Amino acid sequence: MTKDDILKALESVIDPELRRNIVELDMVRAVEIRDAGVVDVTVSLTTPGCPIRNHFQTGVTNAVRSVEGVTQVNVSFDVLTDQQKSDLQRKLGRGGGLPTGALAQVANVLCIGSGKGGVGKSTLTVNLAAALTAEGKRVGVLDADVWGYSVPRMLGLGNDRPAVSAQRKIVPLEAHGIKVMSIGFFMGSEDAAVVWRGPMLHKALTQFLEDVEWGQLDYLLIDLPPGTGDVSMTLAQLLPQAKFVIVTTPQPTAQKVARRAAEMAHKVNLDIAGVIENMAGFVTPGGERFPIFGEGGGQALADELDVPLLGNVPLTMPLRECSDAGEPLVNADPDDPASQAAAHAARGLIALTPVELPVMAPAADPPTLPVTQHKPAGMSLPMAG
C-alpha cells in the first residue's frame, strides 16, 4: 500500500457539482499511512459549511477502504485558502466563483429548451419530472419561463404561495413529490403579466437559484422560455455545469429553429444531453396515429448534433386534459402513449447523468413565515405591470 494507491482510489470520489474527482481538483490536502493499515486523509472544502460534507466523508471512506491492506480510515476537513480557490477557478475556467450555495446539493441540472414557443416544453418538463420521481429520484422544477409561466397550473398549485424559512430562504412548494419554484407564485393572480427588462430577469433568476432551499435533489429541471435571449444566457452564466435538453416537433421548420437553441448552448459551453421530439403524431383514444406535424425532425436534429434522441412523445387528448387539471399524465395514466414516451425519455436521462448524491438525514423543519410578511433579503418580487 502506497500513497499513490490511495490517491488512485480517491479518483472515484466525484464532486457532484464540479463534476470532477477530488484528486484532479486538488482537494486532497494530505494522505498519511500509519501502522496497522490506518490511513488519515485530509480533504479541503470550498466553504466551512459545505452542505455536501457528508458526501465526501462517505465517498473518501469507502474509496480508501477498497485498497488492499487498509484497516481503518480517518477523514478530516479543512478549507481552501483564497489562493487555492483562485487556482481552482482558473483550472475550471470559471470567473464567477465556486459553487457554495443552495445548488451544492443538486446533483444534475437539466435545462429544457427550444428555439421557439408552442412546442410543449412546460408540459414535457412537468411529465419528465413526474417520471423521474416515479423512478425514485428527488426532483425539483424551476419555471424560468418568466413571461409564460404555466408550471403552477400544470402541477395543481394554483395561487399557493411559498413560505420563508428561519434562515431567510424561500421554501419551494411541493406537488406530486416534486419541489417547484415559479415567478407565478409571487404574482397574486395567474393572469398577471410580467413586464421586466433583462437586469430584473437576471436578478430574479439568481435569487431563484441561490435563495431557494432546494435541499438534496438528484435532478433540477429548468423550464426555459422560448428563444436564446436573456434568460438562457443568465442560466448559462450561473449554471456552467448544467446540461441542455432540446425539444422540437417533427416538422423541419421547428427543427431548424431548435438548431439555433443548440447553437446557443454551444456558444455558452453548455453540454447537450439529447433531443426529445414532442407532438410526434396525434394518437386517438382508439390508438390510431396521425403524423399531423410530419415525421423525423427529432431524429434528424439528434443526428446533426451527434446526441441521442431521448424520446418521441405523441399528442394525446389526456395529455392536454391532465395539464389543465393540474396532474401529470405520467401519474394519472402511466399506460397512455405519451406517458410511456415521457418515462422512456426520463430513463434515458438517468442513464446519461449517473451522478447522484447520498441520502442524508433530514434536518428539523425550521419555522416558516408567509412571504407577504417576511421576504428574503434583497427579494424584489414581484415587479410586474
PDB file of C-alpha atoms in Angstrom, residues 136-308:
ATOM      1  CA  GLY A 136     -37.202   7.082  -7.179  1.00  0.00           C
ATOM      2  CA  LYS A 137     -35.314  10.309  -7.908  1.00  0.00           C
ATOM      3  CA  ARG A 138     -35.512  13.523  -5.876  1.00  0.00           C
ATOM      4  CA  VAL A 139     -36.681  16.164  -8.333  1.00  0.00           C
ATOM      5  CA  GLY A 140     -37.263  19.915  -8.462  1.00  0.00           C
ATOM      6  CA  VAL A 141     -38.674  22.133 -11.219  1.00  0.00           C
ATOM      7  CA  LEU A 142     -37.757  25.789 -11.746  1.00  0.00           C
ATOM      8  CA  ASP A 143     -40.234  27.558 -14.025  1.00  0.00           C
ATOM      9  CA  ALA A 144     -37.854  30.009 -15.725  1.00  0.00           C
ATOM     10  CA  ASP A 145     -40.361  30.877 -18.444  1.00  0.00           C
ATOM     11  CA  VAL A 146     -40.926  34.196 -16.705  1.00  0.00           C
ATOM     12  CA  TRP A 147     -43.350  35.640 -19.256  1.00  0.00           C
ATOM     13  CA  GLY A 148     -45.274  32.436 -19.975  1.00  0.00           C
ATOM     14  CA  TYR A 149     -45.226  30.733 -16.568  1.00  0.00           C
ATOM     15  CA  SER A 150     -47.574  27.727 -16.588  1.00  0.00           C
ATOM     16  CA  VAL A 151     -45.951  25.114 -14.342  1.00  0.00           C
ATOM     17  CA  PRO A 152     -48.005  26.104 -11.237  1.00  0.00           C
ATOM     18  CA  ARG A 153     -51.262  25.319 -13.069  1.00  0.00           C
ATOM     19  CA  MET A 154     -49.904  22.103 -14.591  1.00  0.00           C
ATOM     20  CA  LEU A 155     -48.948  20.842 -11.123  1.00  0.00           C
ATOM     21  CA  GLY A 156     -52.170  21.964  -9.454  1.00  0.00           C
ATOM     22  CA  LEU A 157     -50.566  24.643  -7.277  1.00  0.00           C
ATOM     23  CA  GLY A 158     -52.855  27.472  -8.368  1.00  0.00           C
ATOM     24  CA  ASN A 159     -52.395  30.591  -6.233  1.00  0.00           C
ATOM     25  CA  ASP A 160     -50.404  28.911  -3.464  1.00  0.00           C
ATOM     26  CA  ARG A 161     -47.503  30.961  -2.119  1.00  0.00           C
ATOM     27  CA  PRO A 162     -44.132  29.816  -0.757  1.00  0.00           C
ATOM     28  CA  ALA A 163     -43.008  30.378   2.811  1.00  0.00           C
ATOM     29  CA  VAL A 164     -39.659  31.668   4.026  1.00  0.00           C
ATOM     30  CA  SER A 165     -37.508  29.709   6.448  1.00  0.00           C
ATOM     31  CA  ALA A 166     -35.830  30.996   9.602  1.00  0.00           C
ATOM     32  CA  GLN A 167     -32.635  31.117   7.511  1.00  0.00           C
ATOM     33  CA  ARG A 168     -34.357  33.666   5.209  1.00  0.00           C
ATOM     34  CA  LYS A 169     -34.547  31.262   2.302  1.00  0.00           C
ATOM     35  CA  ILE A 170     -37.595  30.681   0.096  1.00  0.00           C
ATOM     36  CA  VAL A 171     -39.090  27.234   0.678  1.00  0.00           C
ATOM     37  CA  PRO A 172     -40.270  25.774  -2.650  1.00  0.00           C
ATOM     38  CA  LEU A 173     -43.792  24.437  -2.876  1.00  0.00           C
ATOM     39  CA  GLU A 174     -44.257  20.730  -3.437  1.00  0.00           C
ATOM     40  CA  ALA A 175     -46.718  18.838  -5.621  1.00  0.00           C
ATOM     41  CA  HIS A 176     -46.764  15.189  -6.667  1.00  0.00           C
ATOM     42  CA  GLY A 177     -43.446  14.726  -4.851  1.00  0.00           C
ATOM     43  CA  ILE A 178     -41.778  17.489  -6.903  1.00  0.00           C
ATOM     44  CA  LYS A 179     -40.307  20.695  -5.457  1.00  0.00           C
ATOM     45  CA  VAL A 180     -41.446  23.694  -7.504  1.00  0.00           C
ATOM     46  CA  MET A 181     -40.498  27.363  -7.842  1.00  0.00           C
ATOM     47  CA  SER A 182     -42.079  29.823 -10.283  1.00  0.00           C
ATOM     48  CA  ILE A 183     -42.493  33.557 -10.698  1.00  0.00           C
ATOM     49  CA  GLY A 184     -46.203  32.752 -10.826  1.00  0.00           C
ATOM     50  CA  PHE A 185     -46.211  32.187  -7.048  1.00  0.00           C
ATOM     51  CA  PHE A 186     -45.456  35.869  -6.496  1.00  0.00           C
ATOM     52  CA  MET A 187     -47.849  37.475  -8.974  1.00  0.00           C
ATOM     53  CA  GLY A 188     -51.079  37.383  -6.972  1.00  0.00           C
ATOM     54  CA  SER A 189     -53.010  36.102  -9.996  1.00  0.00           C
ATOM     55  CA  GLU A 190     -52.099  33.675 -12.745  1.00  0.00           C
ATOM     56  CA  ASP A 191     -53.402  36.276 -15.220  1.00  0.00           C
ATOM     57  CA  ALA A 192     -50.858  38.906 -14.115  1.00  0.00           C
ATOM     58  CA  ALA A 193     -48.300  39.893 -16.753  1.00  0.00           C
ATOM     59  CA  VAL A 194     -44.597  40.108 -16.010  1.00  0.00           C
ATOM     60  CA  VAL A 195     -43.123  43.219 -17.633  1.00  0.00           C
ATOM     61  CA  TRP A 196     -39.398  43.103 -16.967  1.00  0.00           C
ATOM     62  CA  ARG A 197     -36.197  44.025 -18.725  1.00  0.00           C
ATOM     63  CA  GLY A 198     -33.015  41.971 -18.711  1.00  0.00           C
ATOM     64  CA  PRO A 199     -31.488  43.156 -15.394  1.00  0.00           C
ATOM     65  CA  MET A 200     -34.650  42.293 -13.453  1.00  0.00           C
ATOM     66  CA  LEU A 201     -34.779  38.866 -15.061  1.00  0.00           C
ATOM     67  CA  HIS A 202     -31.157  38.227 -14.134  1.00  0.00           C
ATOM     68  CA  LYS A 203     -31.785  39.251 -10.521  1.00  0.00           C
ATOM     69  CA  ALA A 204     -34.940  37.134 -10.185  1.00  0.00           C
ATOM     70  CA  LEU A 205     -33.335  34.014 -11.653  1.00  0.00           C
ATOM     71  CA  THR A 206     -30.271  34.445  -9.474  1.00  0.00           C
ATOM     72  CA  GLN A 207     -32.494  34.552  -6.399  1.00  0.00           C
ATOM     73  CA  PHE A 208     -34.492  31.506  -7.532  1.00  0.00           C
ATOM     74  CA  LEU A 209     -31.226  29.576  -7.719  1.00  0.00           C
ATOM     75  CA  GLU A 210     -29.356  30.965  -4.707  1.00  0.00           C
ATOM     76  CA  ASP A 211     -32.101  31.973  -2.257  1.00  0.00           C
ATOM     77  CA  VAL A 212     -34.328  28.902  -2.551  1.00  0.00           C
ATOM     78  CA  GLU A 213     -33.947  25.926  -0.198  1.00  0.00           C
ATOM     79  CA  TRP A 214     -33.849  23.262  -2.882  1.00  0.00           C
ATOM     80  CA  GLY A 215     -32.245  20.775  -0.484  1.00  0.00           C
ATOM     81  CA  GLN A 216     -30.968  17.463  -1.824  1.00  0.00           C
ATOM     82  CA  LEU A 217     -32.061  16.814  -5.394  1.00  0.00           C
ATOM     83  CA  ASP A 218     -30.965  14.264  -7.946  1.00  0.00           C
ATOM     84  CA  TYR A 219     -32.412  16.459 -10.701  1.00  0.00           C
ATOM     85  CA  LEU A 220     -33.391  20.109 -11.037  1.00  0.00           C
ATOM     86  CA  LEU A 221     -35.325  20.641 -14.275  1.00  0.00           C
ATOM     87  CA  ILE A 222     -35.427  24.216 -15.568  1.00  0.00           C
ATOM     88  CA  ASP A 223     -38.255  25.097 -17.962  1.00  0.00           C
ATOM     89  CA  LEU A 224     -36.714  27.741 -20.247  1.00  0.00           C
ATOM     90  CA  PRO A 225     -38.621  30.417 -22.146  1.00  0.00           C
ATOM     91  CA  PRO A 226     -38.611  30.344 -25.946  1.00  0.00           C
ATOM     92  CA  GLY A 227     -35.635  31.724 -27.802  1.00  0.00           C
ATOM     93  CA  THR A 228     -31.993  32.338 -26.968  1.00  0.00           C
ATOM     94  CA  GLY A 229     -32.150  35.599 -25.037  1.00  0.00           C
ATOM     95  CA  ASP A 230     -31.519  36.966 -21.555  1.00  0.00           C
ATOM     96  CA  VAL A 231     -32.833  34.041 -19.509  1.00  0.00           C
ATOM     97  CA  SER A 232     -30.818  31.389 -21.328  1.00  0.00           C
ATOM     98  CA  MET A 233     -27.629  33.449 -21.103  1.00  0.00           C
ATOM     99  CA  THR A 234     -28.160  34.152 -17.402  1.00  0.00           C
ATOM    100  CA  LEU A 235     -28.661  30.464 -16.626  1.00  0.00           C
ATOM    101  CA  ALA A 236     -25.583  29.526 -18.634  1.00  0.00           C
ATOM    102  CA  GLN A 237     -23.577  32.013 -16.570  1.00  0.00           C
ATOM    103  CA  LEU A 238     -24.999  30.826 -13.247  1.00  0.00           C
ATOM    104  CA  LEU A 239     -25.032  27.097 -14.056  1.00  0.00           C
ATOM    105  CA  PRO A 240     -21.963  26.182 -16.118  1.00  0.00           C
ATOM    106  CA  GLN A 241     -22.402  22.540 -15.065  1.00  0.00           C
ATOM    107  CA  ALA A 242     -25.958  22.260 -16.455  1.00  0.00           C
ATOM    108  CA  LYS A 243     -26.939  20.101 -19.405  1.00  0.00           C
ATOM    109  CA  PHE A 244     -29.310  21.162 -22.172  1.00  0.00           C
ATOM    110  CA  VAL A 245     -32.261  19.057 -23.407  1.00  0.00           C
ATOM    111  CA  ILE A 246     -33.610  20.347 -26.718  1.00  0.00           C
ATOM    112  CA  VAL A 247     -37.312  19.971 -27.507  1.00  0.00           C
ATOM    113  CA  THR A 248     -38.553  20.054 -31.082  1.00  0.00           C
ATOM    114  CA  THR A 249     -41.598  18.989 -33.022  1.00  0.00           C
ATOM    115  CA  PRO A 250     -41.220  16.763 -36.080  1.00  0.00           C
ATOM    116  CA  GLN A 251     -41.596  19.336 -38.864  1.00  0.00           C
ATOM    117  CA  PRO A 252     -38.458  20.780 -40.485  1.00  0.00           C
ATOM    118  CA  THR A 253     -39.362  24.375 -39.579  1.00  0.00           C
ATOM    119  CA  ALA A 254     -39.358  23.644 -35.836  1.00  0.00           C
ATOM    120  CA  GLN A 255     -36.237  21.533 -36.177  1.00  0.00           C
ATOM    121  CA  LYS A 256     -34.319  24.397 -37.801  1.00  0.00           C
ATOM    122  CA  VAL A 257     -35.356  26.811 -35.050  1.00  0.00           C
ATOM    123  CA  ALA A 258     -34.387  24.280 -32.360  1.00  0.00           C
ATOM    124  CA  ARG A 259     -30.997  24.070 -34.060  1.00  0.00           C
ATOM    125  CA  ARG A 260     -30.466  27.714 -33.077  1.00  0.00           C
ATOM    126  CA  ALA A 261     -31.018  26.794 -29.424  1.00  0.00           C
ATOM    127  CA  ALA A 262     -28.338  24.142 -29.802  1.00  0.00           C
ATOM    128  CA  GLU A 263     -26.008  26.728 -31.306  1.00  0.00           C
ATOM    129  CA  MET A 264     -26.647  28.980 -28.300  1.00  0.00           C
ATOM    130  CA  ALA A 265     -25.831  26.098 -25.942  1.00  0.00           C
ATOM    131  CA  HIS A 266     -22.530  25.525 -27.745  1.00  0.00           C
ATOM    132  CA  LYS A 267     -21.633  29.212 -27.597  1.00  0.00           C
ATOM    133  CA  VAL A 268     -22.118  29.355 -23.827  1.00  0.00           C
ATOM    134  CA  ASN A 269     -20.401  25.970 -23.281  1.00  0.00           C
ATOM    135  CA  LEU A 270     -23.440  24.017 -22.101  1.00  0.00           C
ATOM    136  CA  ASP A 271     -23.391  20.303 -22.886  1.00  0.00           C
ATOM    137  CA  ILE A 272     -26.367  18.989 -24.851  1.00  0.00           C
ATOM    138  CA  ALA A 273     -27.741  15.832 -23.233  1.00  0.00           C
ATOM    139  CA  GLY A 274     -30.102  14.946 -26.056  1.00  0.00           C
ATOM    140  CA  VAL A 275     -33.180  15.767 -28.107  1.00  0.00           C
ATOM    141  CA  ILE A 276     -36.829  14.990 -27.361  1.00  0.00           C
ATOM    142  CA  GLU A 277     -39.341  15.085 -30.203  1.00  0.00           C
ATOM    143  CA  ASN A 278     -42.682  16.313 -28.878  1.00  0.00           C
ATOM    144  CA  MET A 279     -46.041  16.155 -30.692  1.00  0.00           C
ATOM    145  CA  ALA A 280     -44.737  13.119 -32.589  1.00  0.00           C
ATOM    146  CA  GLY A 281     -48.105  12.387 -34.129  1.00  0.00           C
ATOM    147  CA  PHE A 282     -51.615  12.517 -32.681  1.00  0.00           C
ATOM    148  CA  VAL A 283     -52.823   9.276 -31.107  1.00  0.00           C
ATOM    149  CA  THR A 284     -56.599   8.939 -30.907  1.00  0.00           C
ATOM    150  CA  PRO A 285     -58.366   7.313 -27.929  1.00  0.00           C
ATOM    151  CA  GLY A 286     -58.729   4.245 -30.131  1.00  0.00           C
ATOM    152  CA  GLY A 287     -54.991   4.045 -30.750  1.00  0.00           C
ATOM    153  CA  GLU A 288     -54.923   5.345 -34.322  1.00  0.00           C
ATOM    154  CA  ARG A 289     -51.955   7.623 -35.097  1.00  0.00           C
ATOM    155  CA  PHE A 290     -51.871  10.667 -37.385  1.00  0.00           C
ATOM    156  CA  PRO A 291     -48.488  12.368 -38.068  1.00  0.00           C
ATOM    157  CA  ILE A 292     -50.043  15.836 -38.297  1.00  0.00           C
ATOM    158  CA  PHE A 293     -46.683  17.616 -37.860  1.00  0.00           C
ATOM    159  CA  GLY A 294     -44.738  15.293 -40.131  1.00  0.00           C
ATOM    160  CA  GLU A 295     -42.094  12.820 -39.035  1.00  0.00           C
ATOM    161  CA  GLY A 296     -38.380  12.516 -38.476  1.00  0.00           C
ATOM    162  CA  GLY A 297     -37.447  16.027 -37.338  1.00  0.00           C
ATOM    163  CA  GLY A 298     -36.293  14.933 -33.893  1.00  0.00           C
ATOM    164  CA  GLN A 299     -34.076  12.150 -35.216  1.00  0.00           C
ATOM    165  CA  ALA A 300     -32.632  14.439 -37.893  1.00  0.00           C
ATOM    166  CA  LEU A 301     -31.735  17.079 -35.301  1.00  0.00           C
ATOM    167  CA  ALA A 302     -30.219  14.480 -32.955  1.00  0.00           C
ATOM    168  CA  ASP A 303     -28.133  13.087 -35.812  1.00  0.00           C
ATOM    169  CA  GLU A 304     -26.977  16.572 -36.798  1.00  0.00           C
ATOM    170  CA  LEU A 305     -25.905  17.367 -33.228  1.00  0.00           C
ATOM    171  CA  ASP A 306     -24.482  13.870 -32.638  1.00  0.00           C
ATOM    172  CA  VAL A 307     -26.558  13.405 -29.464  1.00  0.00           C
ATOM    173  CA  PRO A 308     -29.168  10.773 -28.577  1.00  0.00           C
TER     174      PRO A 308
END
